Amino acid sequence: MNLVGKLYDYLVTKLTDEELWISVGEGSFNIVCIILGAMIIVRIAKKMIKKAFEMRMNAPAMLTQQRERRYRTILKLLQSIISYVVYFSAILAVLSVMNVKVAGLLAGAGIVGLAVGFGAQSLVKDVITGFFIIFEDQFGVGDYIKISAIEGTVLEIGLRTTKIKGVSGEINIIPNGTILEVVNYSINNTMSVVDVSVSYNSDINKAERLIENYLSNLADLHEEIVTPPTLLGVQNVIGAEVTLRISVETLPMQQFAISRMIRKDIKELFDKNNIEIPYPKMMVYERDQPRQETEEEK
């Protein structure tokens, strides 16, 4: 009972200590101010960086697509770095307010970090690979790329991971250290091949003339087409089908829409000019009726 009484007296003394509550209130107020200040600094810094990059991208000398995609990539990276640095500094400041010896903590963390570093080789590999991806400009934010079996648009490139949005909307997060081979579809113009089939009995020369007349002014009507499309000629003859091949150079990632448009227009063109398109045909043979026996055969 004597020990319990002493403990009770100690707690009462502490809880009624005015200086203790003043220090707790000041510390809580400082912690709240540090957290709010860090959030405000991060938001303002991100907006300032974004504004500066938008001014650079809107300048006449910055209108090239390659520079724009590189600026978007570096913008995302700088915003991430600002967040890491400010929030880490805020955590150290909060620990200082709580009378935690930050210097000793950092020294201990350095020793622990060195020990953990030997077992975190994959993390180091991710960071180094991410640095070289950004430094060499292998791909940027907004590019359409393919990494192994993952294909989609790059949303963000960090030092550790890369985020890719798939065709159906899914978000793929890939560690940079696992990226061994990348196919980038957004850097250079794309060559698209469109195959058009006509019936074997159709007038091939007439079909070629119609296609050439159609393709002659196509580049002037659509800015996505870089050079006038070319009719390469007969690509294949199989059964009752003759395949004509068209080659067209488009801006990056525009080949799908242009190919669909060309196929649709040529189909309508053939319909107007009575060029038959091959389609499956079925012939029905009727068996001979049973032969009736004559009187002699009977």
Tab-separated table of N, CA, C and O in Angstrom, residues 117-231:
chain	number	residue	atom	x	y	z
A	117	GLY	N	21.550	-2.546	-46.027
A	117	GLY	CA	21.906	-2.336	-47.431
A	117	GLY	C	22.461	-3.571	-48.099
A	117	GLY	O	22.244	-3.809	-49.289
A	118	PHE	N	23.190	-4.375	-47.339
A	118	PHE	CA	23.735	-5.601	-47.920
A	118	PHE	C	22.635	-6.589	-48.290
A	118	PHE	O	22.801	-7.397	-49.208
A	119	GLY	N	21.530	-6.517	-47.589
A	119	GLY	CA	20.426	-7.425	-47.904
A	119	GLY	C	19.367	-6.789	-48.786
A	119	GLY	O	18.409	-7.444	-49.162
A	120	ALA	N	19.523	-5.501	-49.106
A	120	ALA	CA	18.539	-4.788	-49.931
A	120	ALA	C	19.123	-4.467	-51.294
A	120	ALA	O	19.008	-3.348	-51.783
A	121	GLN	N	19.757	-5.436	-51.895
A	121	GLN	CA	20.386	-5.206	-53.193
A	121	GLN	C	19.352	-4.913	-54.275
A	121	GLN	O	19.631	-4.154	-55.211
A	122	SER	N	18.181	-5.502	-54.161
A	122	SER	CA	17.141	-5.252	-55.169
A	122	SER	C	16.693	-3.790	-55.132
A	122	SER	O	16.429	-3.189	-56.182
A	123	LEU	N	16.625	-3.201	-53.918
A	123	LEU	CA	16.251	-1.790	-53.805
A	123	LEU	C	17.296	-0.895	-54.464
A	123	LEU	O	16.969	0.042	-55.188
A	124	VAL	N	18.566	-1.199	-54.203
A	124	VAL	CA	19.648	-0.426	-54.817
A	124	VAL	C	19.606	-0.570	-56.335
A	124	VAL	O	19.789	0.399	-57.080
A	125	LYS	N	19.322	-1.777	-56.787
A	125	LYS	CA	19.234	-2.022	-58.224
A	125	LYS	C	18.091	-1.232	-58.844
A	125	LYS	O	18.224	-0.669	-59.941
A	126	ASP	N	16.938	-1.172	-58.139
A	126	ASP	CA	15.796	-0.403	-58.638
A	126	ASP	C	16.152	1.072	-58.791
A	126	ASP	O	15.833	1.705	-59.803
A	127	VAL	N	16.825	1.634	-57.785
A	127	VAL	CA	17.161	3.060	-57.802
A	127	VAL	C	18.157	3.367	-58.912
A	127	VAL	O	18.003	4.349	-59.653
A	128	ILE	N	19.185	2.528	-59.050
A	128	ILE	CA	20.194	2.773	-60.083
A	128	ILE	C	19.576	2.656	-61.474
A	128	ILE	O	19.820	3.481	-62.362
A	129	THR	N	18.746	1.630	-61.680
A	129	THR	CA	18.089	1.464	-62.981
A	129	THR	C	17.159	2.632	-63.276
A	129	THR	O	17.113	3.135	-64.407
A	130	GLY	N	16.405	3.086	-62.267
A	130	GLY	CA	15.529	4.231	-62.466
A	130	GLY	C	16.290	5.484	-62.836
A	130	GLY	O	15.850	6.270	-63.688
A	131	PHE	N	17.469	5.664	-62.220
A	131	PHE	CA	18.290	6.836	-62.555
A	131	PHE	C	18.714	6.796	-64.017
A	131	PHE	O	18.629	7.802	-64.729
A	132	PHE	N	19.149	5.650	-64.495
A	132	PHE	CA	19.609	5.564	-65.877
A	132	PHE	C	18.442	5.636	-66.872
A	132	PHE	O	18.620	6.129	-67.991
A	133	ILE	N	17.254	5.159	-66.491
A	133	ILE	CA	16.090	5.303	-67.363
A	133	ILE	C	15.796	6.782	-67.607
A	133	ILE	O	15.535	7.209	-68.736
A	134	ILE	N	15.846	7.580	-66.541
A	134	ILE	CA	15.575	9.013	-66.675
A	134	ILE	C	16.740	9.723	-67.346
A	134	ILE	O	16.546	10.582	-68.222
A	135	PHE	N	17.965	9.367	-66.977
A	135	PHE	CA	19.142	10.045	-67.529
A	135	PHE	C	19.278	9.794	-69.025
A	135	PHE	O	19.582	10.700	-69.803
A	136	GLU	N	19.034	8.558	-69.462
A	136	GLU	CA	19.159	8.208	-70.874
A	136	GLU	C	17.881	8.478	-71.661
A	136	GLU	O	17.869	8.278	-72.883
A	137	ASP	N	16.814	8.899	-70.973
A	137	ASP	CA	15.535	9.202	-71.632
A	137	ASP	C	15.045	8.009	-72.448
A	137	ASP	O	14.671	8.135	-73.613
A	138	GLN	N	15.049	6.832	-71.818
A	138	GLN	CA	14.590	5.627	-72.510
A	138	GLN	C	13.098	5.701	-72.806
A	138	GLN	O	12.641	5.268	-73.860
A	139	PHE	N	12.318	6.224	-71.876
A	139	PHE	CA	10.902	6.505	-72.100
A	139	PHE	C	10.486	7.572	-71.102
A	139	PHE	O	11.186	7.833	-70.116
A	140	GLY	N	9.362	8.213	-71.384
A	140	GLY	CA	8.910	9.313	-70.540
A	140	GLY	C	7.442	9.211	-70.219
A	140	GLY	O	6.722	8.333	-70.721
A	141	VAL	N	6.974	10.112	-69.379
A	141	VAL	CA	5.562	10.155	-69.010
A	141	VAL	C	4.728	10.453	-70.255
A	141	VAL	O	5.017	11.373	-71.009
A	142	GLY	N	3.692	9.650	-70.471
A	142	GLY	CA	2.841	9.806	-71.642
A	142	GLY	C	3.197	8.892	-72.789
A	142	GLY	O	2.416	8.768	-73.738
A	143	ASP	N	4.353	8.229	-72.729
A	143	ASP	CA	4.748	7.313	-73.797
A	143	ASP	C	3.948	6.013	-73.701
A	143	ASP	O	3.577	5.568	-72.614
A	144	TYR	N	3.725	5.415	-74.856
A	144	TYR	CA	3.079	4.097	-74.916
A	144	TYR	C	4.184	3.065	-75.097
A	144	TYR	O	4.877	3.063	-76.121
A	145	ILE	N	4.380	2.214	-74.097
A	145	ILE	CA	5.510	1.289	-74.107
A	145	ILE	C	5.031	-0.128	-73.803
A	145	ILE	O	3.893	-0.351	-73.387
A	146	LYS	N	5.955	-1.052	-74.008
A	146	LYS	CA	5.711	-2.452	-73.678
A	146	LYS	C	6.906	-2.979	-72.912
A	146	LYS	O	8.046	-2.900	-73.383
A	147	ILE	N	6.656	-3.483	-71.700
A	147	ILE	CA	7.688	-4.078	-70.859
A	147	ILE	C	7.263	-5.513	-70.577
A	147	ILE	O	6.279	-5.737	-69.868
A	148	SER	N	7.994	-6.460	-71.149
A	148	SER	CA	7.630	-7.880	-71.033
A	148	SER	C	6.199	-8.062	-71.531
A	148	SER	O	5.920	-7.775	-72.677
A	149	ALA	N	5.297	-8.524	-70.659
A	149	ALA	CA	3.911	-8.745	-71.089
A	149	ALA	C	3.010	-7.566	-70.758
A	149	ALA	O	1.813	-7.607	-71.042
A	150	ILE	N	3.562	-6.500	-70.176
A	150	ILE	CA	2.772	-5.332	-69.765
A	150	ILE	C	2.888	-4.263	-70.833
A	150	ILE	O	3.984	-3.898	-71.256
A	151	GLU	N	1.748	-3.744	-71.257
A	151	GLU	CA	1.704	-2.746	-72.321
A	151	GLU	C	0.728	-1.648	-71.930
A	151	GLU	O	-0.358	-1.923	-71.434
A	152	GLY	N	1.127	-0.390	-72.109
A	152	GLY	CA	0.248	0.708	-71.769
A	152	GLY	C	0.968	2.041	-71.778
A	152	GLY	O	2.080	2.168	-72.291
A	153	THR	N	0.316	3.054	-71.173
A	153	THR	CA	0.823	4.429	-71.151
A	153	THR	C	1.526	4.698	-69.831
A	153	THR	O	1.003	4.357	-68.764
A	154	VAL	N	2.691	5.323	-69.892
A	154	VAL	CA	3.470	5.622	-68.693
A	154	VAL	C	2.807	6.764	-67.936
A	154	VAL	O	2.601	7.847	-68.477
A	155	LEU	N	2.474	6.523	-66.671
A	155	LEU	CA	1.883	7.556	-65.822
A	155	LEU	C	2.930	8.277	-64.997
A	155	LEU	O	2.859	9.490	-64.793
A	156	GLU	N	3.914	7.533	-64.498
A	156	GLU	CA	4.905	8.129	-63.603
A	156	GLU	C	6.174	7.287	-63.626
A	156	GLU	O	6.116	6.054	-63.689
A	157	ILE	N	7.305	7.974	-63.581
A	157	ILE	CA	8.602	7.302	-63.485
A	157	ILE	C	9.292	7.792	-62.227
A	157	ILE	O	9.571	8.985	-62.086
A	158	GLY	N	9.537	6.884	-61.285
A	158	GLY	CA	10.261	7.222	-60.069
A	158	GLY	C	11.613	6.555	-60.060
A	158	GLY	O	11.967	5.790	-60.964
A	159	LEU	N	12.375	6.837	-59.027
A	159	LEU	CA	13.687	6.202	-58.926
A	159	LEU	C	13.570	4.726	-58.582
A	159	LEU	O	14.494	3.958	-58.862
A	160	ARG	N	12.440	4.312	-57.999
A	160	ARG	CA	12.299	2.907	-57.608
A	160	ARG	C	11.306	2.147	-58.466
A	160	ARG	O	11.530	0.984	-58.802
A	161	THR	N	10.195	2.773	-58.849
A	161	THR	CA	9.159	2.080	-59.617
A	161	THR	C	8.687	2.922	-60.793
A	161	THR	O	8.895	4.138	-60.841
A	162	THR	N	8.042	2.242	-61.726
A	162	THR	CA	7.409	2.882	-62.886
A	162	THR	C	5.953	2.454	-62.922
A	162	THR	O	5.644	1.270	-62.785
A	163	LYS	N	5.048	3.430	-63.103
A	163	LYS	CA	3.615	3.145	-63.152
A	163	LYS	C	3.124	3.219	-64.589
A	163	LYS	O	3.370	4.217	-65.279
A	164	ILE	N	2.447	2.159	-65.028
A	164	ILE	CA	1.932	2.069	-66.396
A	164	ILE	C	0.438	1.788	-66.341
A	164	ILE	O	-0.018	0.880	-65.644
A	165	LYS	N	-0.318	2.572	-67.104
A	165	LYS	CA	-1.774	2.374	-67.201
A	165	LYS	C	-2.082	1.518	-68.413
A	165	LYS	O	-1.740	1.871	-69.541
A	166	GLY	N	-2.712	0.369	-68.172
A	166	GLY	CA	-3.035	-0.561	-69.244
A	166	GLY	C	-4.199	-0.090	-70.096
A	166	GLY	O	-4.860	0.912	-69.807
A	167	VAL	N	-4.471	-0.853	-71.147
A	167	VAL	CA	-5.531	-0.493	-72.087
A	167	VAL	C	-6.903	-0.480	-71.417
A	167	VAL	O	-7.741	0.374	-71.701
A	168	SER	N	-7.139	-1.398	-70.501
A	168	SER	CA	-8.438	-1.476	-69.833
A	168	SER	C	-8.492	-0.669	-68.540
A	168	SER	O	-9.439	-0.805	-67.776
A	169	GLY	N	-7.478	0.155	-68.277
A	169	GLY	CA	-7.515	1.044	-67.128
A	169	GLY	C	-6.748	0.571	-65.914
A	169	GLY	O	-6.628	1.317	-64.936
A	170	GLU	N	-6.211	-0.627	-65.927
A	170	GLU	CA	-5.486	-1.125	-64.763
A	170	GLU	C	-4.137	-0.412	-64.626
A	170	GLU	O	-3.541	0.013	-65.605
A	171	ILE	N	-3.667	-0.260	-63.389
A	171	ILE	CA	-2.397	0.394	-63.097
A	171	ILE	C	-1.373	-0.683	-62.748
A	171	ILE	O	-1.551	-1.443	-61.795
A	172	ASN	N	-0.297	-0.749	-63.529
A	172	ASN	CA	0.780	-1.694	-63.288
A	172	ASN	C	1.965	-0.955	-62.672
A	172	ASN	O	2.451	0.028	-63.235
A	173	ILE	N	2.419	-1.411	-61.509
A	173	ILE	CA	3.570	-0.822	-60.821
A	173	ILE	C	4.735	-1.796	-60.956
A	173	ILE	O	4.687	-2.909	-60.434
A	174	ILE	N	5.773	-1.369	-61.671
A	174	ILE	CA	6.886	-2.250	-62.013
A	174	ILE	C	8.153	-1.755	-61.318
A	174	ILE	O	8.537	-0.580	-61.500
A	175	PRO	N	8.834	-2.575	-60.523
A	175	PRO	CA	10.141	-2.177	-59.983
A	175	PRO	C	11.137	-1.953	-61.125
A	175	PRO	O	11.229	-2.764	-62.042
A	176	ASN	N	11.858	-0.865	-61.064
A	176	ASN	CA	12.767	-0.528	-62.166
A	176	ASN	C	13.848	-1.587	-62.375
A	176	ASN	O	14.326	-1.780	-63.491
A	177	GLY	N	14.231	-2.262	-61.298
A	177	GLY	CA	15.286	-3.266	-61.429
A	177	GLY	C	14.891	-4.463	-62.257
A	177	GLY	O	15.759	-5.203	-62.741
A	178	THR	N	13.581	-4.678	-62.449
A	178	THR	CA	13.119	-5.821	-63.240
A	178	THR	C	12.936	-5.473	-64.713
A	178	THR	O	12.586	-6.338	-65.501
A	179	ILE	N	13.159	-4.211	-65.079
A	179	ILE	CA	12.990	-3.787	-66.475
A	179	ILE	C	14.248	-4.154	-67.250
A	179	ILE	O	15.304	-3.547	-67.071
A	180	LEU	N	14.145	-5.158	-68.093
A	180	LEU	CA	15.289	-5.624	-68.873
A	180	LEU	C	15.202	-5.194	-70.335
A	180	LEU	O	16.215	-4.972	-70.984
A	181	GLU	N	13.980	-5.086	-70.851
A	181	GLU	CA	13.790	-4.737	-72.262
A	181	GLU	C	12.525	-3.904	-72.417
A	181	GLU	O	11.483	-4.249	-71.858
A	182	VAL	N	12.624	-2.802	-73.131
A	182	VAL	CA	11.506	-1.883	-73.300
A	182	VAL	C	11.277	-1.636	-74.788
A	182	VAL	O	12.228	-1.411	-75.539
A	183	VAL	N	10.008	-1.693	-75.204
A	183	VAL	CA	9.627	-1.310	-76.560
A	183	VAL	C	8.841	-0.014	-76.455
A	183	VAL	O	7.775	0.023	-75.828
A	184	ASN	N	9.360	1.062	-77.038
A	184	ASN	CA	8.725	2.377	-76.971
A	184	ASN	C	8.091	2.691	-78.321
A	184	ASN	O	8.785	2.818	-79.335
A	185	TYR	N	6.755	2.830	-78.323
A	185	TYR	CA	6.026	3.074	-79.561
A	185	TYR	C	5.806	4.563	-79.836
A	185	TYR	O	5.203	4.910	-80.859
A	186	SER	N	6.263	5.434	-78.947
A	186	SER	CA	5.891	6.849	-79.016
A	186	SER	C	7.016	7.773	-79.470
A	186	SER	O	6.827	8.983	-79.463
A	187	ILE	N	8.154	7.242	-79.841
A	187	ILE	CA	9.279	8.116	-80.191
A	187	ILE	C	9.276	8.445	-81.681
A	187	ILE	O	9.280	9.609	-82.073
A	188	ASN	N	9.275	7.435	-82.516
A	188	ASN	CA	9.377	7.642	-83.964
A	188	ASN	C	8.023	7.452	-84.644
A	188	ASN	O	7.098	6.873	-84.071
A	189	ASN	N	7.945	7.922	-85.889
A	189	ASN	CA	6.743	7.687	-86.694
A	189	ASN	C	6.553	6.194	-86.929
A	189	ASN	O	7.516	5.415	-86.909
A	190	THR	N	5.315	5.809	-87.173
A	190	THR	CA	4.970	4.400	-87.296
A	190	THR	C	4.603	4.063	-88.734
A	190	THR	O	3.864	4.811	-89.384
A	191	MET	N	5.131	2.940	-89.218
A	191	MET	CA	4.750	2.419	-90.530
A	191	MET	C	3.631	1.404	-90.343
A	191	MET	O	3.791	0.421	-89.626
A	192	SER	N	2.505	1.686	-90.965
A	192	SER	CA	1.351	0.798	-90.859
A	192	SER	C	1.114	0.098	-92.185
A	192	SER	O	1.283	0.692	-93.256
A	193	VAL	N	0.754	-1.170	-92.125
A	193	VAL	CA	0.477	-1.974	-93.312
A	193	VAL	C	-0.996	-2.362	-93.299
A	193	VAL	O	-1.498	-2.914	-92.319
A	194	VAL	N	-1.689	-2.031	-94.388
A	194	VAL	CA	-3.116	-2.339	-94.515
A	194	VAL	C	-3.305	-3.292	-95.695
A	194	VAL	O	-2.939	-2.967	-96.828
A	195	ASP	N	-3.838	-4.463	-95.425
A	195	ASP	CA	-4.114	-5.443	-96.470
A	195	ASP	C	-5.599	-5.407	-96.835
A	195	ASP	O	-6.467	-5.441	-95.961
A	196	VAL	N	-5.866	-5.322	-98.136
A	196	VAL	CA	-7.234	-5.280	-98.651
A	196	VAL	C	-7.417	-6.453	-99.605
A	196	VAL	O	-6.601	-6.650	-100.513
A	197	SER	N	-8.469	-7.214	-99.402
A	197	SER	CA	-8.716	-8.397	-100.228
A	197	SER	C	-9.828	-8.138	-101.230
A	197	SER	O	-10.832	-7.490	-100.911
A	198	VAL	N	-9.635	-8.639	-102.452
A	198	VAL	CA	-10.667	-8.571	-103.488
A	198	VAL	C	-10.868	-9.970	-104.046
A	198	VAL	O	-10.017	-10.853	-103.898
A	199	SER	N	-12.000	-10.153	-104.696
A	199	SER	CA	-12.314	-11.465	-105.258
A	199	SER	C	-11.368	-11.792	-106.413
A	199	SER	O	-10.879	-10.905	-107.117
A	200	TYR	N	-11.098	-13.070	-106.594
A	200	TYR	CA	-10.189	-13.521	-107.657
A	200	TYR	C	-10.697	-13.122	-109.039
A	200	TYR	O	-9.906	-12.826	-109.940
A	201	ASN	N	-11.995	-13.086	-109.215
A	201	ASN	CA	-12.586	-12.769	-110.521
A	201	ASN	C	-12.746	-11.265	-110.764
A	201	ASN	O	-13.213	-10.864	-111.826
A	202	SER	N	-12.364	-10.434	-109.773
A	202	SER	CA	-12.520	-8.989	-109.928
A	202	SER	C	-11.440	-8.420	-110.846
A	202	SER	O	-10.402	-9.042	-111.097
A	203	ASP	N	-11.694	-7.218	-111.341
A	203	ASP	CA	-10.731	-6.510	-112.183
A	203	ASP	C	-9.665	-5.896	-111.270
A	203	ASP	O	-9.876	-4.853	-110.648
A	204	ILE	N	-8.497	-6.535	-111.195
A	204	ILE	CA	-7.441	-6.088	-110.288
A	204	ILE	C	-6.925	-4.711	-110.683
A	204	ILE	O	-6.668	-3.851	-109.827
A	205	ASN	N	-6.757	-4.490	-111.985
A	205	ASN	CA	-6.258	-3.186	-112.433
A	205	ASN	C	-7.216	-2.051	-112.049
A	205	ASN	O	-6.774	-0.966	-111.620
A	206	LYS	N	-8.496	-2.293	-112.182
A	206	LYS	CA	-9.478	-1.289	-111.787
A	206	LYS	C	-9.426	-1.040	-110.282
A	206	LYS	O	-9.477	0.126	-109.827
A	207	ALA	N	-9.309	-2.113	-109.504
A	207	ALA	CA	-9.236	-1.970	-108.044
A	207	ALA	C	-7.998	-1.168	-107.640
A	207	ALA	O	-8.059	-0.299	-106.757
A	208	GLU	N	-6.863	-1.414	-108.309
A	208	GLU	CA	-5.638	-0.673	-107.991
A	208	GLU	C	-5.777	0.805	-108.353
A	208	GLU	O	-5.310	1.679	-107.611
A	209	ARG	N	-6.417	1.101	-109.488
A	209	ARG	CA	-6.605	2.504	-109.865
A	209	ARG	C	-7.493	3.231	-108.851
A	209	ARG	O	-7.229	4.381	-108.482
A	210	LEU	N	-8.547	2.579	-108.400
A	210	LEU	CA	-9.424	3.199	-107.412
A	210	LEU	C	-8.690	3.484	-106.106
A	210	LEU	O	-8.848	4.555	-105.498
A	211	ILE	N	-7.884	2.517	-105.674
A	211	ILE	CA	-7.142	2.702	-104.418
A	211	ILE	C	-6.114	3.819	-104.556
A	211	ILE	O	-5.949	4.658	-103.651
A	212	GLU	N	-5.387	3.866	-105.689
A	212	GLU	CA	-4.380	4.911	-105.882
A	212	GLU	C	-5.006	6.300	-105.923
A	212	GLU	O	-4.455	7.256	-105.365
A	213	ASN	N	-6.150	6.439	-106.575
A	213	ASN	CA	-6.846	7.729	-106.592
A	213	ASN	C	-7.301	8.138	-105.194
A	213	ASN	O	-7.243	9.322	-104.829
A	214	TYR	N	-7.740	7.173	-104.426
A	214	TYR	CA	-8.171	7.458	-103.050
A	214	TYR	C	-6.998	7.881	-102.165
A	214	TYR	O	-7.112	8.803	-101.345
A	215	LEU	N	-5.856	7.212	-102.346
A	215	LEU	CA	-4.701	7.496	-101.495
A	215	LEU	C	-3.977	8.781	-101.883
A	215	LEU	O	-3.216	9.330	-101.066
A	216	SER	N	-4.180	9.279	-103.084
A	216	SER	CA	-3.382	10.404	-103.591
A	216	SER	C	-3.520	11.661	-102.743
A	216	SER	O	-2.549	12.388	-102.530
A	217	ASN	N	-4.710	11.965	-102.236
A	217	ASN	CA	-4.913	13.186	-101.456
A	217	ASN	C	-5.221	12.914	-99.993
A	217	ASN	O	-5.703	13.794	-99.274
A	218	LEU	N	-4.956	11.706	-99.528
A	218	LEU	CA	-5.294	11.336	-98.153
A	218	LEU	C	-4.418	12.073	-97.137
A	218	LEU	O	-4.890	12.473	-96.067
A	219	ALA	N	-3.138	12.277	-97.481
A	219	ALA	CA	-2.229	12.955	-96.545
A	219	ALA	C	-2.618	14.412	-96.337
A	219	ALA	O	-2.371	14.986	-95.266
A	220	ASP	N	-3.245	15.034	-97.339
A	220	ASP	CA	-3.663	16.435	-97.199
A	220	ASP	C	-4.897	16.579	-96.310
A	220	ASP	O	-5.120	17.651	-95.740
A	221	LEU	N	-5.675	15.521	-96.192
A	221	LEU	CA	-6.911	15.588	-95.414
A	221	LEU	C	-6.703	15.235	-93.947
A	221	LEU	O	-7.510	15.626	-93.102
A	222	HIS	N	-5.639	14.493	-93.635
A	222	HIS	CA	-5.417	14.018	-92.265
A	222	HIS	C	-3.992	14.348	-91.847
A	222	HIS	O	-3.026	13.842	-92.441
A	223	GLU	N	-3.857	15.167	-90.812
A	223	GLU	CA	-2.529	15.568	-90.349
A	223	GLU	C	-1.781	14.434	-89.658
A	223	GLU	O	-0.578	14.516	-89.467
A	224	GLU	N	-2.489	13.373	-89.280
A	224	GLU	CA	-1.817	12.234	-88.649
A	224	GLU	C	-0.953	11.460	-89.640
A	224	GLU	O	-0.069	10.708	-89.239
A	225	ILE	N	-1.220	11.611	-90.946
A	225	ILE	CA	-0.459	10.906	-91.980
A	225	ILE	C	0.740	11.762	-92.372
A	225	ILE	O	0.586	12.909	-92.788
A	226	VAL	N	1.934	11.197	-92.249
A	226	VAL	CA	3.172	11.960	-92.479
A	226	VAL	C	3.458	12.091	-93.966
A	226	VAL	O	3.725	13.180	-94.472
A	227	THR	N	3.433	10.983	-94.687
A	227	THR	CA	3.698	10.976	-96.130
A	227	THR	C	2.532	10.313	-96.855
A	227	THR	O	1.800	9.507	-96.258
A	228	PRO	N	2.324	10.612	-98.133
A	228	PRO	CA	1.220	9.986	-98.869
A	228	PRO	C	1.332	8.467	-98.840
A	228	PRO	O	2.411	7.905	-99.074
A	229	PRO	N	0.246	7.762	-98.560
A	229	PRO	CA	0.272	6.292	-98.541
A	229	PRO	C	0.626	5.727	-99.913
A	229	PRO	O	0.404	6.354	-100.954
A	230	THR	N	1.170	4.524	-99.894
A	230	THR	CA	1.634	3.870	-101.117
A	230	THR	C	0.947	2.530	-101.291
A	230	THR	O	0.885	1.733	-100.338
A	231	LEU	N	0.450	2.278	-102.506
A	231	LEU	CA	-0.082	0.959	-102.842
A	231	LEU	C	1.075	0.105	-103.348
A	231	LEU	O	1.645	0.366	-104.404
